[in-house]
Coordinates of C-alpha atoms and ligand atoms in Angstrom, one line a residue:
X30 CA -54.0 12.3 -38.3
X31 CA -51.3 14.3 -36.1
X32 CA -52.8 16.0 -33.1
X33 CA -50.4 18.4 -31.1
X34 CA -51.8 18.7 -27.9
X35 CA -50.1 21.8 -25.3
X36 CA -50.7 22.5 -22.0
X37 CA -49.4 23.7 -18.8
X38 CA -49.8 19.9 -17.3
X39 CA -49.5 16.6 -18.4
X40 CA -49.6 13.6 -15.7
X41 CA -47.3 11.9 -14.7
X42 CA -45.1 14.7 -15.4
X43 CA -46.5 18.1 -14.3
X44 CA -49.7 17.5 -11.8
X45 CA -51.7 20.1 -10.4
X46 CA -55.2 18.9 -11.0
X47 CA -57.5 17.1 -13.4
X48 CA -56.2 19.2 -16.2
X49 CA -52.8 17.0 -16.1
X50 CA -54.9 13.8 -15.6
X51 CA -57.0 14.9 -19.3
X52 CA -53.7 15.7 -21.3
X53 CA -52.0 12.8 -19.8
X54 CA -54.7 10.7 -20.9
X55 CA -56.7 11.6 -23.9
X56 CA -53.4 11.5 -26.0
X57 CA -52.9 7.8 -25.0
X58 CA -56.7 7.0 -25.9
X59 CA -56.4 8.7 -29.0
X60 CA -53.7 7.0 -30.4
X61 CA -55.0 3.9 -29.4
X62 CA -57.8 4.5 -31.9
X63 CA -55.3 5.3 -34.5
X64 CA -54.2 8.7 -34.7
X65 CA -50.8 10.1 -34.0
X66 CA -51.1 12.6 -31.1
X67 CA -48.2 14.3 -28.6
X68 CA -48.3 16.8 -25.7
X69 CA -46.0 19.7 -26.3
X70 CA -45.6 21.2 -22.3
X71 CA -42.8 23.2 -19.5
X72 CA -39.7 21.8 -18.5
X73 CA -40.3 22.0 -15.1
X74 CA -37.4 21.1 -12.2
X75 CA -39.8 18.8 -10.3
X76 CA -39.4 14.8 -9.5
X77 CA -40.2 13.7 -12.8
X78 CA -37.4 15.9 -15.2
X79 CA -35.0 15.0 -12.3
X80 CA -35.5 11.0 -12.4
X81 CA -35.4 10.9 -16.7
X82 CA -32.8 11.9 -19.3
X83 CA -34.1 14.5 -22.2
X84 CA -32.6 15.1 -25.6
X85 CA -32.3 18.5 -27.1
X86 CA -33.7 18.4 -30.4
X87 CA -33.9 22.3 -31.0
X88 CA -32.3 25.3 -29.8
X89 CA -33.2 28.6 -30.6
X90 CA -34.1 32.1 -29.6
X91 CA -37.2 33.8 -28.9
X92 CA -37.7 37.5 -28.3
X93 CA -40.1 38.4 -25.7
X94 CA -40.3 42.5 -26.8
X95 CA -36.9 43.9 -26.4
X96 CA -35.5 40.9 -24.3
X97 CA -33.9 38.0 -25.9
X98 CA -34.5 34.3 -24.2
X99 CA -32.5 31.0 -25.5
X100 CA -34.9 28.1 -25.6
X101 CA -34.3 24.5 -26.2
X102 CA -36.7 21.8 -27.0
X103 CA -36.3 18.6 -25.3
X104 CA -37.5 15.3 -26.0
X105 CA -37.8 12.9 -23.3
X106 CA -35.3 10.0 -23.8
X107 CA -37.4 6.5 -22.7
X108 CA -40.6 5.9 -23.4
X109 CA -42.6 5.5 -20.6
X110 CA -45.2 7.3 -21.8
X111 CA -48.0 6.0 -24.6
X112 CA -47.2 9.4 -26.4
X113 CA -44.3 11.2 -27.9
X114 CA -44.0 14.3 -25.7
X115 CA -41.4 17.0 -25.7
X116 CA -41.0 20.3 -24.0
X117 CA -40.2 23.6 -23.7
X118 CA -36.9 24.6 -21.7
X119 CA -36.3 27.8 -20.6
X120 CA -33.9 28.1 -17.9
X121 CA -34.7 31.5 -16.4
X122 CA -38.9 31.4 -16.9
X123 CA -40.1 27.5 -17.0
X124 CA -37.4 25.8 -15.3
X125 CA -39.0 26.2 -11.4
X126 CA -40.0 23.7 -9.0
X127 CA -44.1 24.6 -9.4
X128 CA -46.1 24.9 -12.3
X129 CA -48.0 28.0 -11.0
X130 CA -46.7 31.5 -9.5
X131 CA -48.6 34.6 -9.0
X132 CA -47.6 36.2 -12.2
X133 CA -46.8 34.0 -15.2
X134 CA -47.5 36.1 -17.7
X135 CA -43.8 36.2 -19.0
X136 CA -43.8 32.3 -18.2
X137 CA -46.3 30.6 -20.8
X138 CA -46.4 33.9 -23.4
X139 CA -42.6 32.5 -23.7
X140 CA -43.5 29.1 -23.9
X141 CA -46.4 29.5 -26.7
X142 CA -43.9 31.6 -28.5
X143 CA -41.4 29.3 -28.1
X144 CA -43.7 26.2 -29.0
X145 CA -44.9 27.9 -32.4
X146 CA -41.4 29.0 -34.0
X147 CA -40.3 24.9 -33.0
X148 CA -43.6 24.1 -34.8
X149 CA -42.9 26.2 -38.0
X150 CA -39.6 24.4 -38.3
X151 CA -41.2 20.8 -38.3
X152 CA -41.2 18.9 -41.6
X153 CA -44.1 17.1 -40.5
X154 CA -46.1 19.8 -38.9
X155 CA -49.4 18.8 -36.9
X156 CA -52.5 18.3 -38.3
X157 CA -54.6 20.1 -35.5
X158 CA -53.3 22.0 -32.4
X159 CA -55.1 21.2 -29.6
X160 CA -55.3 23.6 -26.9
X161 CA -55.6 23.6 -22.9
X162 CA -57.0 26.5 -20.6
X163 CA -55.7 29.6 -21.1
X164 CA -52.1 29.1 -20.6
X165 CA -52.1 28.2 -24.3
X166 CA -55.0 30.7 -24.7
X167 CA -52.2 32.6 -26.9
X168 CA -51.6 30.3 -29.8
X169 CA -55.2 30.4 -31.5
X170 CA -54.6 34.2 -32.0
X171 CA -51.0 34.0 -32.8
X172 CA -51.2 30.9 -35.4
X173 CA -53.9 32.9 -37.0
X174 CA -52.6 36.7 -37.1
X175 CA -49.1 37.0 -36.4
X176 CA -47.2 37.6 -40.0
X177 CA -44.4 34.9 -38.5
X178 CA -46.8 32.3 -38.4
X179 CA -48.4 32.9 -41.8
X180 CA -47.2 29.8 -42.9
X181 CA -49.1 27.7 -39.3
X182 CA -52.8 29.7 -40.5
X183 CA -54.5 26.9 -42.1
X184 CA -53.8 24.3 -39.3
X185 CA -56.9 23.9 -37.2
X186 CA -56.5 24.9 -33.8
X187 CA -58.8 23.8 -30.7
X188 CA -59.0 25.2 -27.2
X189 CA -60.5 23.5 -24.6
X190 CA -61.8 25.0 -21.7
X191 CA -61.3 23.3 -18.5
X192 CA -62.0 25.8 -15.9
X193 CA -63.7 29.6 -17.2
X194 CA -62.3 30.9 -13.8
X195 CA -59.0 31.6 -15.0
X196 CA -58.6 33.4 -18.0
X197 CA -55.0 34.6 -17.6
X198 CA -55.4 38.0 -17.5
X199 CA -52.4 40.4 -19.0
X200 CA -52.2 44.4 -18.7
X201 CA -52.1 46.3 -22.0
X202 CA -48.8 47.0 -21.7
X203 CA -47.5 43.4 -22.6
X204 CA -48.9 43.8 -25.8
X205 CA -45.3 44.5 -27.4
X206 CA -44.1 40.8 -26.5
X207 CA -46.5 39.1 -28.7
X208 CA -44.9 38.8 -32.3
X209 CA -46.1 41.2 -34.6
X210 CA -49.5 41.8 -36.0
X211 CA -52.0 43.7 -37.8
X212 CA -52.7 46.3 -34.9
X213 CA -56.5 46.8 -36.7
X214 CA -56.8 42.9 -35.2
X215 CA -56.3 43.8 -31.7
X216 CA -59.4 43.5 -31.0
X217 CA -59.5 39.7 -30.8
X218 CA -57.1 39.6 -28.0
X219 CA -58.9 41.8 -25.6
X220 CA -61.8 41.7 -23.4
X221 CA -62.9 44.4 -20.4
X222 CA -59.8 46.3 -21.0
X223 CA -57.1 43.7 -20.8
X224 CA -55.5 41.3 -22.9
X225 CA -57.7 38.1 -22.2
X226 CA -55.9 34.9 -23.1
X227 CA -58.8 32.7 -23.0
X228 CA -61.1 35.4 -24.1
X229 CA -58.8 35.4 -27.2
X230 CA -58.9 31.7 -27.6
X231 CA -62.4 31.4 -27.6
X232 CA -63.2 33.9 -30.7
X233 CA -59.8 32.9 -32.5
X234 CA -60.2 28.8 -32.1
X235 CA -61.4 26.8 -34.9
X236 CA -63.5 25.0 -32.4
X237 CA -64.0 25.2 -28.3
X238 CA -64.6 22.5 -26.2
X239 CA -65.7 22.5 -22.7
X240 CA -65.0 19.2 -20.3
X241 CA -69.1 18.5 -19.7
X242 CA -71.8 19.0 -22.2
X243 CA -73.6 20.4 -19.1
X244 CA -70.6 23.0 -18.0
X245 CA -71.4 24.1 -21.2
X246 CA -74.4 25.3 -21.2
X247 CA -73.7 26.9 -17.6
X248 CA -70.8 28.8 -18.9
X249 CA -73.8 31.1 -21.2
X250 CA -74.4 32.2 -17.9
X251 CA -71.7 32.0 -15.7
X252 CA -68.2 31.8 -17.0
X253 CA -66.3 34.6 -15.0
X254 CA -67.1 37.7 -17.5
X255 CA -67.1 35.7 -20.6
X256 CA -71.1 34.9 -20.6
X257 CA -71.9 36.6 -24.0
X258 CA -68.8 36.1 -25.3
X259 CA -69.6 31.7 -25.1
X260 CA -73.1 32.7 -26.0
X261 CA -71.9 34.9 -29.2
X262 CA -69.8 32.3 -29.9
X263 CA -71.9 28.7 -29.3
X264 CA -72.1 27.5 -32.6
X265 CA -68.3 26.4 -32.7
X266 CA -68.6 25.1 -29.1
X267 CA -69.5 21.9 -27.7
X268 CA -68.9 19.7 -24.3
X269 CA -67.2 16.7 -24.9
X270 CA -67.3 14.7 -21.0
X271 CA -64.0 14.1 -20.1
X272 CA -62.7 10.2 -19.4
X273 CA -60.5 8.7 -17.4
X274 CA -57.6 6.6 -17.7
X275 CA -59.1 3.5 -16.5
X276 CA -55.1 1.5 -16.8
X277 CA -54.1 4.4 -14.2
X278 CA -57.2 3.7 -12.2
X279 CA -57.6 0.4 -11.6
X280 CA -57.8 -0.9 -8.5
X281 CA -57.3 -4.4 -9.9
X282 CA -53.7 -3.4 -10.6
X283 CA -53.1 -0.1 -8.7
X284 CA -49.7 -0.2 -7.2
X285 CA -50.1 2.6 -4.6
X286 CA -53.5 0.7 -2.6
X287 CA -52.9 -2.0 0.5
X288 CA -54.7 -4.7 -1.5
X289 CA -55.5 -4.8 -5.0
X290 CA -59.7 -5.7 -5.4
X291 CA -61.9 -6.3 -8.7
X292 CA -66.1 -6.4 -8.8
X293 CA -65.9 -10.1 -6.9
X294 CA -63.5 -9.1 -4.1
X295 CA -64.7 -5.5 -3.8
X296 CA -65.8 -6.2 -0.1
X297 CA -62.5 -7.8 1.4
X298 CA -60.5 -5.2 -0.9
X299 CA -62.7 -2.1 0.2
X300 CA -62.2 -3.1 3.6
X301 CA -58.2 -3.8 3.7
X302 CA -57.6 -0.3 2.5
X303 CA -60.2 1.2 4.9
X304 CA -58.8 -0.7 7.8
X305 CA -55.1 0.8 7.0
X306 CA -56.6 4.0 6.5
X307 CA -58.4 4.5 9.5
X308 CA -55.2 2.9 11.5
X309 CA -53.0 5.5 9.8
X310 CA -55.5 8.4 10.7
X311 CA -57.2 7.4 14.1
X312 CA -60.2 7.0 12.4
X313 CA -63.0 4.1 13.5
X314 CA -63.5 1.6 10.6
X315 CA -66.6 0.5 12.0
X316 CA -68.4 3.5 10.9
X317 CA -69.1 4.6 7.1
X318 CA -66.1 6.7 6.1
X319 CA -66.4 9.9 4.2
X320 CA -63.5 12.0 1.9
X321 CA -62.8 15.3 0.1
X322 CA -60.2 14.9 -2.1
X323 CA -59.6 18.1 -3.9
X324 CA -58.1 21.6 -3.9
X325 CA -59.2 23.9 -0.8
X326 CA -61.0 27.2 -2.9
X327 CA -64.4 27.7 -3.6
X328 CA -65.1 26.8 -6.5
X329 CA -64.9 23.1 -4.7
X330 CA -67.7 24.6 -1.9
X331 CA -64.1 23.9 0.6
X332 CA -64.9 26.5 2.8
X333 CA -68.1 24.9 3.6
X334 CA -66.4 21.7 5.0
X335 CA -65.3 22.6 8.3
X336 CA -68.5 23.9 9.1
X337 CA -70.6 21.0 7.3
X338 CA -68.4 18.1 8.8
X339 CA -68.2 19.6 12.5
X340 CA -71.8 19.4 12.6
X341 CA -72.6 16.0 10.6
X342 CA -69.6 14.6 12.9
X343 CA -71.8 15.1 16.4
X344 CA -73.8 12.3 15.6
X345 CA -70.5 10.3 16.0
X346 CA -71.9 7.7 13.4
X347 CA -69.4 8.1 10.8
X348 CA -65.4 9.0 10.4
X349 CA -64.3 11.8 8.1
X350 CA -61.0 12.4 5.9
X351 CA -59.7 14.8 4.3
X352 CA -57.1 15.3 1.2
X353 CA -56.4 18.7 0.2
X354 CA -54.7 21.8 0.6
X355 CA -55.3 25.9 -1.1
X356 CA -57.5 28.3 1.0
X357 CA -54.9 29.2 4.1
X358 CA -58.5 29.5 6.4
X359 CA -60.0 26.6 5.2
X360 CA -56.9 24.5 5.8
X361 CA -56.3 25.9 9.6
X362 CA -60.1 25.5 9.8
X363 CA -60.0 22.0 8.8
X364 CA -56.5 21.2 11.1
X365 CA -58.8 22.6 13.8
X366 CA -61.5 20.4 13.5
X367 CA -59.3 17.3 14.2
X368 CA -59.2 17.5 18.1
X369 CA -63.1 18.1 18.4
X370 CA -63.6 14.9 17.1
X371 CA -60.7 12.4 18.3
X372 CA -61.2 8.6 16.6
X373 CA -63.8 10.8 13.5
X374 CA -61.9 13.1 11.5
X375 CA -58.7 13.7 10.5
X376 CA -57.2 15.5 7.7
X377 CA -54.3 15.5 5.7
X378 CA -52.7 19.1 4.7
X379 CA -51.3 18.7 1.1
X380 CA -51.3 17.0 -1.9
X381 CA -50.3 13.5 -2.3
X382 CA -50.9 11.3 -5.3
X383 CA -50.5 7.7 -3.2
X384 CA -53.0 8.8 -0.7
X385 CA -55.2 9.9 -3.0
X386 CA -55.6 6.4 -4.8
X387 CA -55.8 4.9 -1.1
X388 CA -58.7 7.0 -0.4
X389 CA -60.4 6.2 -3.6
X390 CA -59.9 2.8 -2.5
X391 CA -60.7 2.4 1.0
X392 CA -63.4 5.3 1.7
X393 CA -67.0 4.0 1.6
X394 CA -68.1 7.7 0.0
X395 CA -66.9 11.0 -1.6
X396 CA -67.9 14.1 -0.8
X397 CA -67.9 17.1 -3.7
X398 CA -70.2 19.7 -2.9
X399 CA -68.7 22.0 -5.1
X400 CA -69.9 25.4 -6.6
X401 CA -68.3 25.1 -10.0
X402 CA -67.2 21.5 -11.7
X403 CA -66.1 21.8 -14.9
X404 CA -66.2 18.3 -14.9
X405 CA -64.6 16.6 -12.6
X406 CA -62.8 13.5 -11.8
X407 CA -63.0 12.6 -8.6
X408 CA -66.5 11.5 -8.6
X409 CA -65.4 9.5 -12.1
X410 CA -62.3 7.5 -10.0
X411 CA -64.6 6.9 -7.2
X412 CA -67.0 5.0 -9.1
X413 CA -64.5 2.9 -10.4
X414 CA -63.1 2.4 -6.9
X415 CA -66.5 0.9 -5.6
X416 CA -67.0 4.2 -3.5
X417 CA -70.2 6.3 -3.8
X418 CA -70.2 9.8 -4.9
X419 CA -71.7 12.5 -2.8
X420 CA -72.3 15.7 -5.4
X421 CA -73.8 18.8 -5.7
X422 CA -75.4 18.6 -8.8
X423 CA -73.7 20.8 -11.2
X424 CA -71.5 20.7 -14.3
X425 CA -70.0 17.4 -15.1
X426 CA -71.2 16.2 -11.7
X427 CA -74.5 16.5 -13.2
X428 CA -73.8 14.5 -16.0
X429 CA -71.8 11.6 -14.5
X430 CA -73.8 10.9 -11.1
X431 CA -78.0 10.0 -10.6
X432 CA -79.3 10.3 -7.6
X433 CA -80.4 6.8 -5.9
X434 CA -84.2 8.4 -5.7
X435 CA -83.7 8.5 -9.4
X436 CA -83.0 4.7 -9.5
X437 CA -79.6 5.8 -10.0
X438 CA -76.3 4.6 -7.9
X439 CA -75.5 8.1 -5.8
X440 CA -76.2 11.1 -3.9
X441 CA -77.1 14.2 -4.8
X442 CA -77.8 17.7 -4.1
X443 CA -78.9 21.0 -5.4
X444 CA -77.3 23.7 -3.3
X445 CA -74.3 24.6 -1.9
X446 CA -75.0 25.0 1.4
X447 CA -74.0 23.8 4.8
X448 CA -77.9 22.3 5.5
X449 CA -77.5 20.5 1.8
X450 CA -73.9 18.9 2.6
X451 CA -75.3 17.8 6.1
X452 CA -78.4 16.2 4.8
X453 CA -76.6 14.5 2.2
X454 CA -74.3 13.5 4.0
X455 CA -77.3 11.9 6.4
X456 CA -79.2 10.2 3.3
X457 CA -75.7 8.4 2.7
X458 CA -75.5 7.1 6.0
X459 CA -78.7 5.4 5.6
X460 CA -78.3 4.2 2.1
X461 CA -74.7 2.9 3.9
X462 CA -77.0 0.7 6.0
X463 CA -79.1 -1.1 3.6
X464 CA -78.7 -4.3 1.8
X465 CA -79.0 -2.3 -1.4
X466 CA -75.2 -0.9 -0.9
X467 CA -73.4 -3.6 -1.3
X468 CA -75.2 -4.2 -4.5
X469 CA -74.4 -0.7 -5.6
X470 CA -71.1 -0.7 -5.4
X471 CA -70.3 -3.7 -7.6
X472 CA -73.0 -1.9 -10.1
X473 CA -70.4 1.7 -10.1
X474 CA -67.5 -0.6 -10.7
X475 CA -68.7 -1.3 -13.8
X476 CA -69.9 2.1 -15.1
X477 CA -67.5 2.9 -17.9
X478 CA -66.0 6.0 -17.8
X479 CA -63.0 5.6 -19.6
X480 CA -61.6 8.0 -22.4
X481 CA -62.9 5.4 -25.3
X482 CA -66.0 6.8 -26.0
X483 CA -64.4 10.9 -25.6
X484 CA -61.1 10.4 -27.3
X485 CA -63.3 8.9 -31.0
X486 CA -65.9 12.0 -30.1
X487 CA -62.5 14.4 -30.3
X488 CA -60.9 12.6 -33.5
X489 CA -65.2 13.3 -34.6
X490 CA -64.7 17.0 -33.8
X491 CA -61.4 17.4 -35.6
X492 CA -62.7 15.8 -38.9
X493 CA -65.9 17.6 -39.1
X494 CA -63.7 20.6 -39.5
X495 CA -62.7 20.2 -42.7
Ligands
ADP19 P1 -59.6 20.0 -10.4 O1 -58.8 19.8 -11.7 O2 -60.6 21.1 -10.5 O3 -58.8 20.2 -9.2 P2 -60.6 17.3 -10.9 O4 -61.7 16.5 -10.2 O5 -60.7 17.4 -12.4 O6 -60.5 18.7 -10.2 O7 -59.2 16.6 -10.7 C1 -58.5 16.7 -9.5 C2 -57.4 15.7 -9.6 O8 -56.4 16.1 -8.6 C3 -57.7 14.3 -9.2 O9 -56.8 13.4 -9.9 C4 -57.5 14.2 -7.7 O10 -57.4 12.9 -7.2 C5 -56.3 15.1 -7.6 N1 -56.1 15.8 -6.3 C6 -56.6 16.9 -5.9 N2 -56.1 17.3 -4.7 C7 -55.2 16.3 -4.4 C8 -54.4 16.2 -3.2 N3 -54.4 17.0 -2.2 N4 -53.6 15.1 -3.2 C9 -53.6 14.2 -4.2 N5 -54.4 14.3 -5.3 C10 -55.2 15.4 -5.4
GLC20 C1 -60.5 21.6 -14.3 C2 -61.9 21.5 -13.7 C3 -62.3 20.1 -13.4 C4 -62.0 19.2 -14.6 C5 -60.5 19.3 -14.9 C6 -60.1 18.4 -16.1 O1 -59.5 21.7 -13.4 O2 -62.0 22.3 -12.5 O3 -63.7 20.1 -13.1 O4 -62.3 17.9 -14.3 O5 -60.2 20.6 -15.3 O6 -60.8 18.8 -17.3

């Protein structure tokens, strides 16, 4: 079984969130288990494409409407990865420094044009297509109706939803770049007026997956717009929870922590990485320590944190860090807290991959009250870290964390609220003090979260489709 898996992301390459963590994992998992699956992404100009060498094993032309772009396909030379994985170069639209800008339009309708004429020269073409948020929102539709790609129309394709928020959203107007199709099939691409990439991919995929079997059903009611449209559309949908890479996250063997710790040396490990942290932030060790790692919008509840922490902070019974960066206000907000509470809090303005895992490691909780989770990671890392998840229960948070009143091993809440943060927040401080914590956290070390289970329920969903 080939699977072609394409998306904007792909860790280590390409990392913005948990969407590069998925694609840089479920491929590895799935071969494992015996299929034959690659990641097909951008050629970015970031760390990664700088430190490895690439061979081109395709060069061609695509025309976006009137405007003809060279492209080249480039295979990465070593293998470092578990998974074949080649990419799309295009020097003028993909090849930048971010993944992201304020308009990509141009950017990722090139590369899923791109991707598809590579793919309809391949002797041995993919069985499925697997698809990633709505920058490959495109290829459903286009496999399906444009007369190019006539030959690509009986190879299953599969979108997975990772966040309903962004949809990708194109004017009218850029109709004229997609390669031609029946116009009477126009319909399928729109939604509220405008060409709706992710729209499209829901009523053109051969199946849709969302990241939680509980974001799921929250997306018949809340998905940005697309409500009815996942309603209409539920009996080729399902959630599928997302994994983790449990070789990546290990704190056994994690290269970026201060000292390495397994279920027996959880306490002395937990502690080594806490003391460094706390010395590197001015933070008191002595006191239960608290994180956010995450992006700064509000669909992670960010804006509440300044206001949540400054308050929980007065107690002075507990230090406070913070990893993130988005939301301009939230992140001057956040800077501003830090000399209101000297030796408490401190936060850290940006992303950083090494400080993330050291955080994971040495905080004694995780804070995530967020409005909308997909499904989330963070909480899934923590566990394995020994650190205790502090959610609001929604989405995939909902599914992967149980409350310790439910005789389960975290804390949770139901709103999104300042009160609800602060009282959670307060329950965890007195969990922190009993003999019972300890306990718990060698218990979350051994929840297993990794992709084994998800990547076989995938290979499930692909073969049920013929
Ligand atoms: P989302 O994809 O919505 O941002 P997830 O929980 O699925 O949320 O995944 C977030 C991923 O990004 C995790 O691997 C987390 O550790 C990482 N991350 C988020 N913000 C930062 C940051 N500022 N620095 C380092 N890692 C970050
Ligand atoms: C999205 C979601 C997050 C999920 C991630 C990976 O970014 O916001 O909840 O974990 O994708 O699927």
């Amino acid at each position: 079984m080939r699977i072609m898996h394409m998306s904007a992301e792909c860790y280590p390459v390409a990392k913005i969130g948990g969407l590069a963590d998925v694609v840089g994992a479920l491929p590895k998992y799935q071969n494992s288990i015996g299929a034959v699956s690659s990641v097909i992404m951008p050629f970015y100009n970031n760390a990664f494409t700088q430190k490895h060498t690439f061979v081109s094993v395709y060069d061609s032309q695509i025309n976006l409407g009137n405007t003809q772009i060279d492209f080249s396909v480039l295979k990465l030379s070593e293998s470092v990865l578990d998974f074949d994985i080649h990419f799309i170069h295009i020097n003028e639209l993909l090849y930048k420094e971010y993944v992201y800008s304020d308009n990509d339009t141009d950017r990722f309708l090139a590369f899923q044009i791109a991707a598809l004429d590579w793919i309809l020269t391949l002797k041995d073409k993919p069985d499925y297509i697997h698809c990633h948020d709505h920058h490959t929102g495109l290829i459903p539709f286009m496999a399906q109706e444009s007369f190019k790609y006539e030959s690509l129309n009986k190879i299953p394709v599969i979108t997975t939803i990772h966040n309903a928020q962004y949809q990708g959203w194109m004017s009218y107007e850029n109709l004229y770049k997609l390669p031609r199709f029946n116009i009477e099939r126009v319909g399928l691409l729109m939604w509220d007026g405008l060409i709706n990439p992710l729209a499209a991919a829901i009523k053109c995929a051969w199946r849709v997956t969302t990241v939680s079997p509980s974001y799921m059903e929250e997306l018949k009611f809340n998905a940005n717009g697309l409500e009815h449209l996942l309603s209409a559309e539920s009996s080729k949908a399902i959630g599928i929870l997302n994994g983790i890479d449990s070789e990546v996250w290990n704190p056994d063997k994690d290269e970026y922590i201060i000292k390495n710790y397994n279920k027996t040396s959880v306490d002395a490990g937990k502690k080594a990485n806490k003391k460094w942290l706390c010395d590197q932030f001015n933070l008191d060790d002595s006191k239960p320590l608290f994180a956010f790692i995450g992006r700064l919008v509000g669909e992670k509840g960010a804006e509440l944190l300044p206001h949540a922490l400054d308050y929980a902070l007065r107690s002075k019974d507990l230090s406070v860090i913070v990893l993130g960066s988005g939301s301009k206000d939230t992140e001057r907000q956040l800077l501003d807290l830090i000399p209101k509470h000297p030796g408490l809090y401190n936060a850290y303005i940006g992303y950083d991959e090494k400080l993330s895992h050291i955080i994971y490691a040495g905080a004694d909780f995780l804070l995530m009250p967020s409005r909308v989770e997909p499904c989330g990671l963070n909480q899934m890392y923590s566990l394995r870290y020994g650190t205790v998840p502090v959610v609001r229960k929604i989405g995939g948070l909902k599914d992967t964390v149980v409350d310790i009143g439910d005789q389960g091993f975290g804390i949770c809440h139901n709103d999104v609220s300042v009160n609800d943060i602060v009282m959670a927040i307060s329950r965890a401080k007195d969990f922190y003090n009993l003999k019972a914590f300890k306990v718990n956290r060698k218990h979350i070390m051994s929840i297993d979260h990794s992709w084994k289970v998800s990547a076989k329920a995938y290979i499930n969903l692909y073969n049920s489709i013929h």
